[in-house]
């Protein structure tokens, strides 16, 4: 079986791309999805100002095309796009224009809630935290039903925050699993925080059986922004797959 993973990094120059390829080769991968962040929506959290793939993807594509001649890896020219319901039409138009080999859709913020930082939840009451998490899953289900993306990233991103961890409920996962079962979109098993204090891939491994019950498979994502993260996270993903009942899918099968 092929092992393809998605990474997230900013290729400011060709050496950054080369380093990521070398790390993927060292990890024994067959394919590498190059999925820089892409945020089309102006937001109150400054993420749109930080990530500019919508303006630079053509230059990045040239680097990827050049790099293909230097490796036996299958390189995928892809993107992780932040999903905002009100911008669905704009996202669809951009994806059609950019014509990536595949796209990941993720919810990083929804309304007034940011799911990438603990800061706004430190002093929040339990009800506010639950409202934030419920809004997150509402938006994830909306993302799946919008039928914009090949892959759903960060299936339960709030679980990566210490302040929101454990606020998600089994019913939240059931809603997402049911939506995915009726969709072409496939979720990723993401290893983005396996080396920090939380120490586990997400979605929450204890909830994986809920997706298996719906016949939902997963693709693998390291969420690596640096080469060394590829080599440390890939073994964790392989171990997780070996010890779970979920189906691990190749990205080519998802795109077929």
PDB file of C-alpha atoms in Angstrom, residues 69-205:
ATOM      1  CA  UNK A  69      12.626  15.591 -11.540  1.00  0.00           C
ATOM      2  CA  UNK A  70      14.742  15.210  -8.382  1.00  0.00           C
ATOM      3  CA  UNK A  71      12.765  12.558  -6.497  1.00  0.00           C
ATOM      4  CA  UNK A  72      10.928   9.260  -6.890  1.00  0.00           C
ATOM      5  CA  UNK A  73       8.193  10.556  -4.586  1.00  0.00           C
ATOM      6  CA  UNK A  74       4.825  11.419  -6.089  1.00  0.00           C
ATOM      7  CA  UNK A  75       4.462  15.130  -5.318  1.00  0.00           C
ATOM      8  CA  UNK A  76       0.961  16.591  -5.120  1.00  0.00           C
ATOM      9  CA  UNK A  77       0.359  20.269  -5.774  1.00  0.00           C
ATOM     10  CA  UNK A  78      -2.408  20.825  -3.217  1.00  0.00           C
ATOM     11  CA  UNK A  79      -3.741  23.327  -0.683  1.00  0.00           C
ATOM     12  CA  UNK A  80      -5.444  23.545   2.697  1.00  0.00           C
ATOM     13  CA  UNK A  81      -8.181  26.164   2.449  1.00  0.00           C
ATOM     14  CA  UNK A  82      -9.913  27.704   5.452  1.00  0.00           C
ATOM     15  CA  UNK A  83     -13.654  27.264   5.078  1.00  0.00           C
ATOM     16  CA  UNK A  84     -16.075  30.093   5.858  1.00  0.00           C
ATOM     17  CA  UNK A  85     -19.736  29.380   4.949  1.00  0.00           C
ATOM     18  CA  UNK A  86     -20.426  32.844   3.583  1.00  0.00           C
ATOM     19  CA  UNK A  87     -17.504  32.541   1.184  1.00  0.00           C
ATOM     20  CA  UNK A  88     -18.406  29.157  -0.292  1.00  0.00           C
ATOM     21  CA  UNK A  89     -18.975  30.545  -3.792  1.00  0.00           C
ATOM     22  CA  UNK A  90     -15.711  32.477  -3.696  1.00  0.00           C
ATOM     23  CA  UNK A  91     -13.832  29.373  -2.548  1.00  0.00           C
ATOM     24  CA  UNK A  92     -15.417  27.267  -5.293  1.00  0.00           C
ATOM     25  CA  UNK A  93     -14.397  29.819  -7.945  1.00  0.00           C
ATOM     26  CA  UNK A  94     -10.836  30.007  -6.632  1.00  0.00           C
ATOM     27  CA  UNK A  95     -10.413  26.222  -6.542  1.00  0.00           C
ATOM     28  CA  UNK A  96     -11.693  25.967 -10.098  1.00  0.00           C
ATOM     29  CA  UNK A  97      -9.182  28.604 -11.206  1.00  0.00           C
ATOM     30  CA  UNK A  98      -6.190  27.306  -9.247  1.00  0.00           C
ATOM     31  CA  UNK A  99      -6.881  23.678 -10.257  1.00  0.00           C
ATOM     32  CA  UNK A 100      -4.908  22.029  -7.448  1.00  0.00           C
ATOM     33  CA  UNK A 101      -4.458  18.275  -7.632  1.00  0.00           C
ATOM     34  CA  UNK A 102      -6.523  18.083  -4.480  1.00  0.00           C
ATOM     35  CA  UNK A 103      -7.808  20.383  -1.773  1.00  0.00           C
ATOM     36  CA  UNK A 104      -8.197  20.131   1.987  1.00  0.00           C
ATOM     37  CA  UNK A 105     -10.941  22.147   3.658  1.00  0.00           C
ATOM     38  CA  UNK A 106     -10.523  23.091   7.317  1.00  0.00           C
ATOM     39  CA  UNK A 107     -12.377  25.187   9.870  1.00  0.00           C
ATOM     40  CA  UNK A 108      -9.908  27.401  11.726  1.00  0.00           C
ATOM     41  CA  UNK A 109     -12.370  30.068  12.835  1.00  0.00           C
ATOM     42  CA  UNK A 110     -16.143  30.499  12.827  1.00  0.00           C
ATOM     43  CA  UNK A 111     -17.932  33.714  13.677  1.00  0.00           C
ATOM     44  CA  UNK A 112     -16.211  35.224  16.699  1.00  0.00           C
ATOM     45  CA  UNK A 113     -14.438  32.005  17.620  1.00  0.00           C
ATOM     46  CA  UNK A 114     -10.815  31.186  16.812  1.00  0.00           C
ATOM     47  CA  UNK A 115      -9.889  27.503  17.136  1.00  0.00           C
ATOM     48  CA  UNK A 116      -6.129  27.905  16.780  1.00  0.00           C
ATOM     49  CA  UNK A 117      -5.441  29.612  20.124  1.00  0.00           C
ATOM     50  CA  UNK A 118      -6.483  29.146  23.748  1.00  0.00           C
ATOM     51  CA  UNK A 119      -6.387  32.880  24.473  1.00  0.00           C
ATOM     52  CA  UNK A 120     -10.080  33.745  24.220  1.00  0.00           C
ATOM     53  CA  UNK A 121     -11.236  30.719  26.221  1.00  0.00           C
ATOM     54  CA  UNK A 122      -8.978  30.917  29.272  1.00  0.00           C
ATOM     55  CA  UNK A 123     -11.536  32.788  31.389  1.00  0.00           C
ATOM     56  CA  UNK A 124     -14.664  31.592  29.566  1.00  0.00           C
ATOM     57  CA  UNK A 125     -17.542  29.857  31.323  1.00  0.00           C
ATOM     58  CA  UNK A 126     -18.356  26.262  30.424  1.00  0.00           C
ATOM     59  CA  UNK A 127     -21.406  27.384  28.458  1.00  0.00           C
ATOM     60  CA  UNK A 128     -19.340  29.702  26.281  1.00  0.00           C
ATOM     61  CA  UNK A 129     -16.833  26.947  25.578  1.00  0.00           C
ATOM     62  CA  UNK A 130     -19.613  24.577  24.609  1.00  0.00           C
ATOM     63  CA  UNK A 131     -21.154  27.228  22.339  1.00  0.00           C
ATOM     64  CA  UNK A 132     -17.777  27.669  20.628  1.00  0.00           C
ATOM     65  CA  UNK A 133     -17.347  23.932  20.093  1.00  0.00           C
ATOM     66  CA  UNK A 134     -20.915  23.446  18.873  1.00  0.00           C
ATOM     67  CA  UNK A 135     -20.417  26.293  16.391  1.00  0.00           C
ATOM     68  CA  UNK A 136     -17.280  24.525  15.201  1.00  0.00           C
ATOM     69  CA  UNK A 137     -19.068  21.265  14.409  1.00  0.00           C
ATOM     70  CA  UNK A 138     -21.962  23.125  12.800  1.00  0.00           C
ATOM     71  CA  UNK A 139     -19.417  24.677  10.428  1.00  0.00           C
ATOM     72  CA  UNK A 140     -17.603  21.380   9.801  1.00  0.00           C
ATOM     73  CA  UNK A 141     -20.862  19.719   8.776  1.00  0.00           C
ATOM     74  CA  UNK A 142     -21.600  22.709   6.548  1.00  0.00           C
ATOM     75  CA  UNK A 143     -18.137  22.319   4.982  1.00  0.00           C
ATOM     76  CA  UNK A 144     -18.784  18.676   4.163  1.00  0.00           C
ATOM     77  CA  UNK A 145     -22.218  19.364   2.733  1.00  0.00           C
ATOM     78  CA  UNK A 146     -20.858  22.214   0.580  1.00  0.00           C
ATOM     79  CA  UNK A 147     -19.009  19.581  -1.508  1.00  0.00           C
ATOM     80  CA  UNK A 148     -16.038  21.848  -2.166  1.00  0.00           C
ATOM     81  CA  UNK A 149     -13.109  19.770  -0.971  1.00  0.00           C
ATOM     82  CA  UNK A 150     -11.522  16.369  -1.422  1.00  0.00           C
ATOM     83  CA  UNK A 151     -10.344  16.128   2.181  1.00  0.00           C
ATOM     84  CA  UNK A 152     -11.667  17.376   5.524  1.00  0.00           C
ATOM     85  CA  UNK A 153      -8.774  18.584   7.654  1.00  0.00           C
ATOM     86  CA  UNK A 154      -8.661  18.988  11.431  1.00  0.00           C
ATOM     87  CA  UNK A 155     -11.850  17.067  12.045  1.00  0.00           C
ATOM     88  CA  UNK A 156     -11.952  18.089  15.725  1.00  0.00           C
ATOM     89  CA  UNK A 157      -9.572  21.038  15.964  1.00  0.00           C
ATOM     90  CA  UNK A 158     -10.927  22.248  19.359  1.00  0.00           C
ATOM     91  CA  UNK A 159      -9.510  19.069  20.901  1.00  0.00           C
ATOM     92  CA  UNK A 160      -6.026  20.446  20.202  1.00  0.00           C
ATOM     93  CA  UNK A 161      -6.646  23.325  22.614  1.00  0.00           C
ATOM     94  CA  UNK A 162      -6.168  22.679  26.310  1.00  0.00           C
ATOM     95  CA  UNK A 163      -9.078  24.987  27.133  1.00  0.00           C
ATOM     96  CA  UNK A 164     -11.526  23.187  24.811  1.00  0.00           C
ATOM     97  CA  UNK A 165     -10.277  19.638  25.107  1.00  0.00           C
ATOM     98  CA  UNK A 166     -13.031  17.289  26.250  1.00  0.00           C
ATOM     99  CA  UNK A 167     -15.836  19.702  25.395  1.00  0.00           C
ATOM    100  CA  UNK A 168     -16.640  17.796  22.190  1.00  0.00           C
ATOM    101  CA  UNK A 169     -19.367  15.192  22.604  1.00  0.00           C
ATOM    102  CA  UNK A 170     -19.922  11.820  20.920  1.00  0.00           C
ATOM    103  CA  UNK A 171     -22.965  13.348  19.239  1.00  0.00           C
ATOM    104  CA  UNK A 172     -20.676  15.919  17.570  1.00  0.00           C
ATOM    105  CA  UNK A 173     -18.613  13.148  16.014  1.00  0.00           C
ATOM    106  CA  UNK A 174     -21.747  11.275  14.999  1.00  0.00           C
ATOM    107  CA  UNK A 175     -23.003  14.320  13.086  1.00  0.00           C
ATOM    108  CA  UNK A 176     -19.721  14.671  11.220  1.00  0.00           C
ATOM    109  CA  UNK A 177     -19.500  10.943  10.495  1.00  0.00           C
ATOM    110  CA  UNK A 178     -23.039  10.889   9.105  1.00  0.00           C
ATOM    111  CA  UNK A 179     -22.297  13.859   6.847  1.00  0.00           C
ATOM    112  CA  UNK A 180     -19.075  12.263   5.579  1.00  0.00           C
ATOM    113  CA  UNK A 181     -20.835   8.971   4.871  1.00  0.00           C
ATOM    114  CA  UNK A 182     -22.979  10.792   2.298  1.00  0.00           C
ATOM    115  CA  UNK A 183     -20.129  12.854   0.833  1.00  0.00           C
ATOM    116  CA  UNK A 184     -17.171  12.482  -1.519  1.00  0.00           C
ATOM    117  CA  UNK A 185     -15.071  14.346   1.067  1.00  0.00           C
ATOM    118  CA  UNK A 186     -12.736  12.119   3.127  1.00  0.00           C
ATOM    119  CA  UNK A 187     -11.362  13.127   6.541  1.00  0.00           C
ATOM    120  CA  UNK A 188      -7.707  13.086   7.488  1.00  0.00           C
ATOM    121  CA  UNK A 189      -6.121  11.481  10.511  1.00  0.00           C
ATOM    122  CA  UNK A 190      -3.916  14.376  11.592  1.00  0.00           C
ATOM    123  CA  UNK A 191      -0.736  14.100  13.663  1.00  0.00           C
ATOM    124  CA  UNK A 192      -0.260  17.821  14.138  1.00  0.00           C
ATOM    125  CA  UNK A 193       0.145  17.761  17.926  1.00  0.00           C
ATOM    126  CA  UNK A 194       1.524  14.318  18.692  1.00  0.00           C
ATOM    127  CA  UNK A 195       4.766  15.735  20.079  1.00  0.00           C
ATOM    128  CA  UNK A 196       3.327  18.354  22.424  1.00  0.00           C
ATOM    129  CA  UNK A 197       1.636  18.078  25.804  1.00  0.00           C
ATOM    130  CA  UNK A 198      -1.605  16.731  24.321  1.00  0.00           C
ATOM    131  CA  UNK A 199       0.312  13.954  22.631  1.00  0.00           C
ATOM    132  CA  UNK A 200      -2.201  12.322  20.298  1.00  0.00           C
ATOM    133  CA  UNK A 201      -3.441  12.454  16.724  1.00  0.00           C
ATOM    134  CA  UNK A 202      -6.862  13.841  16.027  1.00  0.00           C
ATOM    135  CA  UNK A 203      -9.688  13.081  15.675  1.00  0.00           C
ATOM    136  CA  UNK A 204      -9.847  11.728  19.216  1.00  0.00           C
ATOM    137  CA  UNK A 205      -8.794   8.063  18.804  1.00  0.00           C
TER     138      UNK A 205
END
